[in-house]
PDB file of C-alpha atoms in Angstrom:
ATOM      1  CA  UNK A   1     -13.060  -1.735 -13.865  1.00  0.00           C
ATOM      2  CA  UNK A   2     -10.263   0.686 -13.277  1.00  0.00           C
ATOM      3  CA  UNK A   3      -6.603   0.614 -14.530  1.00  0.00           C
ATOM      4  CA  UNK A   4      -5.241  -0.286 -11.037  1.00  0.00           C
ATOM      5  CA  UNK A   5      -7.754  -2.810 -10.181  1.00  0.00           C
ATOM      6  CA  UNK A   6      -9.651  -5.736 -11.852  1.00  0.00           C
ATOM      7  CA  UNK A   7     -12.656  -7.927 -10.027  1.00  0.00           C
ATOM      8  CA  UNK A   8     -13.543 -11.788 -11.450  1.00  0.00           C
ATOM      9  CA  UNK A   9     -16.892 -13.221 -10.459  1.00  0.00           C
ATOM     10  CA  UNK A  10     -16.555 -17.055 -10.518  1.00  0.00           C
ATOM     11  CA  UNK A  11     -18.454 -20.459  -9.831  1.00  0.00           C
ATOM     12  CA  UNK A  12     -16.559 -23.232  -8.486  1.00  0.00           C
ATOM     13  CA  UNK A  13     -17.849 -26.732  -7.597  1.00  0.00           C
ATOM     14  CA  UNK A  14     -18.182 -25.415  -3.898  1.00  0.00           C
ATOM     15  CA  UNK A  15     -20.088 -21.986  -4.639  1.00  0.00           C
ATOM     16  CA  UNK A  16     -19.646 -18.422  -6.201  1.00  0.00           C
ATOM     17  CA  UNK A  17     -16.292 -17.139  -5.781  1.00  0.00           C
ATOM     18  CA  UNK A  18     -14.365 -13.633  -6.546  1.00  0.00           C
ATOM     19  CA  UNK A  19     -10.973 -12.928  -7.277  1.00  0.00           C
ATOM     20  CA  UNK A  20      -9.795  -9.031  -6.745  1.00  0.00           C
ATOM     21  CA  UNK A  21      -6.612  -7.853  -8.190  1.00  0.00           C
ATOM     22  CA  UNK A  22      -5.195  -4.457  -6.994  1.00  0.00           C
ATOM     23  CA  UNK A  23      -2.105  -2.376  -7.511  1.00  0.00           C
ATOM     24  CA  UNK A  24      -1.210  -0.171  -4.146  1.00  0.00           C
ATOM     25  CA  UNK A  25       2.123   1.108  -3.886  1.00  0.00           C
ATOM     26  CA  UNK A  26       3.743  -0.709  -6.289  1.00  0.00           C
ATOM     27  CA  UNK A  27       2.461  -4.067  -5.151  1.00  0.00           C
ATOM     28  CA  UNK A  28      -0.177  -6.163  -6.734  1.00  0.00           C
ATOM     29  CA  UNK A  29      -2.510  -7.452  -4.100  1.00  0.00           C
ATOM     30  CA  UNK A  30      -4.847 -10.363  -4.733  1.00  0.00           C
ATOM     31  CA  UNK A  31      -7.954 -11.435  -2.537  1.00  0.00           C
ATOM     32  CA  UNK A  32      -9.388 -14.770  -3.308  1.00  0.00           C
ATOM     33  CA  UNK A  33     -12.801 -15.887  -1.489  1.00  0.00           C
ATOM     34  CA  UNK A  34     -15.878 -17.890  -1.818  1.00  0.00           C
ATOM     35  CA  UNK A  35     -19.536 -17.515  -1.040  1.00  0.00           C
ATOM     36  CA  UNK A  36     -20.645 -19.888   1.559  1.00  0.00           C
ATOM     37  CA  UNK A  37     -23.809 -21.240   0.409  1.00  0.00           C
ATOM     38  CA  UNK A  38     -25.343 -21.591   3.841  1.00  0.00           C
ATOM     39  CA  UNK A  39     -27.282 -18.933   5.308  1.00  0.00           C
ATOM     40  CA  UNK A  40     -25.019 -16.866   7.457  1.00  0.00           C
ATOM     41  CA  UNK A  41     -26.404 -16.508  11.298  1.00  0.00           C
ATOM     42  CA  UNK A  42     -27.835 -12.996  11.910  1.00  0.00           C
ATOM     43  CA  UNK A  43     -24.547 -11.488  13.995  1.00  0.00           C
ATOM     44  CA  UNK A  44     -22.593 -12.213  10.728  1.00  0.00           C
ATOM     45  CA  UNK A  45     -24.581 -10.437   8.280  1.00  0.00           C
ATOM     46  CA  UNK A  46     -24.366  -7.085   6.910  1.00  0.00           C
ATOM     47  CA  UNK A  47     -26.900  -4.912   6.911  1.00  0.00           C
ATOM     48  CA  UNK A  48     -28.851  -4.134   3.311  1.00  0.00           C
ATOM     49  CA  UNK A  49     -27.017  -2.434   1.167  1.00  0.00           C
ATOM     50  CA  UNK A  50     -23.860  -2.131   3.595  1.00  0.00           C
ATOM     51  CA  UNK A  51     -20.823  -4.142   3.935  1.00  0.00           C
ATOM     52  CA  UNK A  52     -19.878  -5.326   7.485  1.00  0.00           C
ATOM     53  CA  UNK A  53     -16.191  -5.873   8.663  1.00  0.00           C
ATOM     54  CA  UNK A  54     -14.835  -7.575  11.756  1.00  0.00           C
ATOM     55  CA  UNK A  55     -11.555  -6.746  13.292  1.00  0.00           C
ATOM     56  CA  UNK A  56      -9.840  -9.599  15.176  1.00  0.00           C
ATOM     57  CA  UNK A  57      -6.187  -9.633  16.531  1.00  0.00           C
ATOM     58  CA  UNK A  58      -3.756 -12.911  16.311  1.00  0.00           C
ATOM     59  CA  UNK A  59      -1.191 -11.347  18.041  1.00  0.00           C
ATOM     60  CA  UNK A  60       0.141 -11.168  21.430  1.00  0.00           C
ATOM     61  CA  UNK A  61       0.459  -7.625  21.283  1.00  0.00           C
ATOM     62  CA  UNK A  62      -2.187  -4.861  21.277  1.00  0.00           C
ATOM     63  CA  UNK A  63      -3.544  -3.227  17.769  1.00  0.00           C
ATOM     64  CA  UNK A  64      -5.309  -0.572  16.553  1.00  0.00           C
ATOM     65  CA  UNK A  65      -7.485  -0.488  13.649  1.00  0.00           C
ATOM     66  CA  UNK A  66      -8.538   2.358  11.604  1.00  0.00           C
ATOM     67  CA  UNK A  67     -11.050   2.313   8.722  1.00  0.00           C
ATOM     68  CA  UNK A  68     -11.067   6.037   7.083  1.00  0.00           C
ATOM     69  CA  UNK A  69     -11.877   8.032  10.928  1.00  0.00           C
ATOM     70  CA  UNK A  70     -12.801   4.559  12.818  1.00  0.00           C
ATOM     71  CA  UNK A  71     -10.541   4.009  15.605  1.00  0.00           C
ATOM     72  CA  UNK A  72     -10.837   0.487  17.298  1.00  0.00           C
ATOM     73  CA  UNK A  73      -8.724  -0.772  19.742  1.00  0.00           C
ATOM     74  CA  UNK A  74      -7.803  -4.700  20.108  1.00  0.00           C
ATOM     75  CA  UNK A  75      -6.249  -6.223  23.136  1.00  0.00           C
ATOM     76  CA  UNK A  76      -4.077  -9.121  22.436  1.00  0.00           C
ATOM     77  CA  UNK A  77      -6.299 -11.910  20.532  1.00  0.00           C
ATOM     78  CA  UNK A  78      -9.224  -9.985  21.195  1.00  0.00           C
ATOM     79  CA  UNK A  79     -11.481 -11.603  17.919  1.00  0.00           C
ATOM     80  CA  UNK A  80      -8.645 -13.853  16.693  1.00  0.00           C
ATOM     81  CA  UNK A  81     -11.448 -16.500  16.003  1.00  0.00           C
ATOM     82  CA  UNK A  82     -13.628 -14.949  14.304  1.00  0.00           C
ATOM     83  CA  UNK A  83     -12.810 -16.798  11.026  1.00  0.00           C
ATOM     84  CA  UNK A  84     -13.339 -20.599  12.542  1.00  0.00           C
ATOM     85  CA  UNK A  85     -17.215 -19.853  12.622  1.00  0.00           C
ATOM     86  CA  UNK A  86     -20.406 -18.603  12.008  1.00  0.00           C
ATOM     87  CA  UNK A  87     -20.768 -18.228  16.305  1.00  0.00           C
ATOM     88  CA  UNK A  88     -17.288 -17.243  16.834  1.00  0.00           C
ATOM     89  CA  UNK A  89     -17.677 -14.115  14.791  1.00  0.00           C
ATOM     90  CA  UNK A  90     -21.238 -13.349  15.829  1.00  0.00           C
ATOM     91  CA  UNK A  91     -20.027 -13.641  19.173  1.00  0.00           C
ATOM     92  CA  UNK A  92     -17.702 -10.762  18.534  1.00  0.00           C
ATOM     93  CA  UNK A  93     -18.390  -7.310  20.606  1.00  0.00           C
ATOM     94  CA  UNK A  94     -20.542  -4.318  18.642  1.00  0.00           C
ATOM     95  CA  UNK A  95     -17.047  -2.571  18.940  1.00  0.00           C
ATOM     96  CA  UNK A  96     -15.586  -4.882  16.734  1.00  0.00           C
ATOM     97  CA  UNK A  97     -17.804  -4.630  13.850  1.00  0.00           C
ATOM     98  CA  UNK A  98     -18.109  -1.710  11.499  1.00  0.00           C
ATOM     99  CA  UNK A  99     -21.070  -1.239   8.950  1.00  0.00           C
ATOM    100  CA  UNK A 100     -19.532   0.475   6.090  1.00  0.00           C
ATOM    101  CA  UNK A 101     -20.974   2.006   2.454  1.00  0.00           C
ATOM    102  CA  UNK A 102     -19.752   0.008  -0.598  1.00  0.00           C
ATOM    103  CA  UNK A 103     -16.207   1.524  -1.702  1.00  0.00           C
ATOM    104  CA  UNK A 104     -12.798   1.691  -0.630  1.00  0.00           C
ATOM    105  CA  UNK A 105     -11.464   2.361   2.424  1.00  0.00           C
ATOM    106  CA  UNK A 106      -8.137   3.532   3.569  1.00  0.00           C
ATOM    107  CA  UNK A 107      -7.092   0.778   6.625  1.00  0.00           C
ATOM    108  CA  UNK A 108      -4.522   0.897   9.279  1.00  0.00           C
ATOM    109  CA  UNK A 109      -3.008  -1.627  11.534  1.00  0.00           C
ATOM    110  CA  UNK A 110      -0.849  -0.004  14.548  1.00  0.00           C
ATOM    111  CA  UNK A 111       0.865  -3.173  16.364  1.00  0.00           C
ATOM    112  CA  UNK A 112       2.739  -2.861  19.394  1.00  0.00           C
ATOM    113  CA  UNK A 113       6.319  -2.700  18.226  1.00  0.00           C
ATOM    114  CA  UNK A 114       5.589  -2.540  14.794  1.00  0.00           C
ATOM    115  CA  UNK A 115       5.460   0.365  12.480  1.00  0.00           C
ATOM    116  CA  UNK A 116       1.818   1.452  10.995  1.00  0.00           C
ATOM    117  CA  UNK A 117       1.404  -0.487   7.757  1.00  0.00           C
ATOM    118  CA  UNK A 118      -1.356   0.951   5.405  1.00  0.00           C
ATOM    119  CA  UNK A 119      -3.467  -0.741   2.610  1.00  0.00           C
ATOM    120  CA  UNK A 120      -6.681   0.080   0.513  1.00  0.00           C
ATOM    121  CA  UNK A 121      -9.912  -2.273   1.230  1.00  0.00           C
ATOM    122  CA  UNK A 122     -12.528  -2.880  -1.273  1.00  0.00           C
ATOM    123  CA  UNK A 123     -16.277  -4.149  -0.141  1.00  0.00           C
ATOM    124  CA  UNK A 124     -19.363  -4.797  -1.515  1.00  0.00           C
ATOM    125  CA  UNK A 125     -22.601  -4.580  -0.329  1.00  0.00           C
ATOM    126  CA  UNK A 126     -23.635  -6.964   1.279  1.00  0.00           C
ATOM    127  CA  UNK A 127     -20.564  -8.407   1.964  1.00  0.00           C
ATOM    128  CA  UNK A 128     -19.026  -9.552   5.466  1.00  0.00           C
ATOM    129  CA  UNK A 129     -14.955  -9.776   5.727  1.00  0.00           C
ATOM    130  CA  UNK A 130     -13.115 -10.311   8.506  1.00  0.00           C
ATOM    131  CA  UNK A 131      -9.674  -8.097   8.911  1.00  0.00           C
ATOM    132  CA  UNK A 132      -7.150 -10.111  11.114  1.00  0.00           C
ATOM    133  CA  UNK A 133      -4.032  -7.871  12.813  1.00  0.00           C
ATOM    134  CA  UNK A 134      -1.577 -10.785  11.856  1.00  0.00           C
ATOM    135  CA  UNK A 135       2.140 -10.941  13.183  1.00  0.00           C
ATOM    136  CA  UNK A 136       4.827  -8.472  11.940  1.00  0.00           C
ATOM    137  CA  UNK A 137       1.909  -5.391  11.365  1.00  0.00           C
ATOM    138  CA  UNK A 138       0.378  -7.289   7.857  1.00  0.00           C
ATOM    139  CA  UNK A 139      -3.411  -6.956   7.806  1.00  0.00           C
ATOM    140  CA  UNK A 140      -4.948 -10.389   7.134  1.00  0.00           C
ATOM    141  CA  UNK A 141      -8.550 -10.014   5.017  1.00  0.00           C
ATOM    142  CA  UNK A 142     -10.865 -12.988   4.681  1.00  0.00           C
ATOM    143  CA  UNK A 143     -14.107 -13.015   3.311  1.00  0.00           C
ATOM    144  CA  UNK A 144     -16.759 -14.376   5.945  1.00  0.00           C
ATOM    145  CA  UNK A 145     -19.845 -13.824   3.851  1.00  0.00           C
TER     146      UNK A 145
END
């Protein structure tokens, strides 16, 4: 645990769950998901060891994503899905997905006619969350798996 962050590993009647806590810019940001006890289809898996994130867009704009030096480009509601399902996020493109180390990452959401908002992302291993470019530039995370 550092001073700017805290992590809470829970069980609720439905399965595990996790609560983050993080301070970033003078905000405190909180993340709240759950496990889901079925076995996630292959496409929505991370690889061992890695954490996998998919990039979706909700807008009716263009975005662009960038993890640390990952660029990806999403037309308008390219992935914006991906969070009703297993096969709607499997279904996603390879370009879409990004296999990342354990750690925090610095991410970017560019919006057509927005400015660039900015925000620190924490994963796990073998973890799979799905980053939504949500209206007004705000990044929406959700924890797939």
């Amino acid at each position: 645990m550092a001073p700017d962050r805290a992590v809470i590993a829970f069980t609720t009647a439905h399965g595990p769950a996790l609560l983050r806590l993080s301070r970033q810019d003078g905000k405190t940001i909180s993340e709240l998901s759950q496990r889901k006890r079925a076995v996630a289809t292959a496409g929505l898996r991370s690889k061992p060891g890695q954490a996998k994130l998919m990039l979706g867009n909700k807008t009716d704009d263009d975005a662009v994503i960038t993890v640390d030096d990952q660029t990806v480009k999403l037309a308008a509601h390219a992935g914006e899905k991906l969070a009703n399902s297993d096969d709607a996020a499997g279904e996603l493109p390879d370009s879409q997905k990004l296999d990342l180390p354990p750690g925090r990452y610095k991410v970017t959401l560019k919006a057509d006619g927005s400015a660039a908002e900015s925000r620190e992302f924490e994963v796990a291993a073998n973890e799979t969350w799905g980053l939504l470019a949500g209206t007004d530039g705000v990044l929406l995370p959700m924890r797939l798996y």
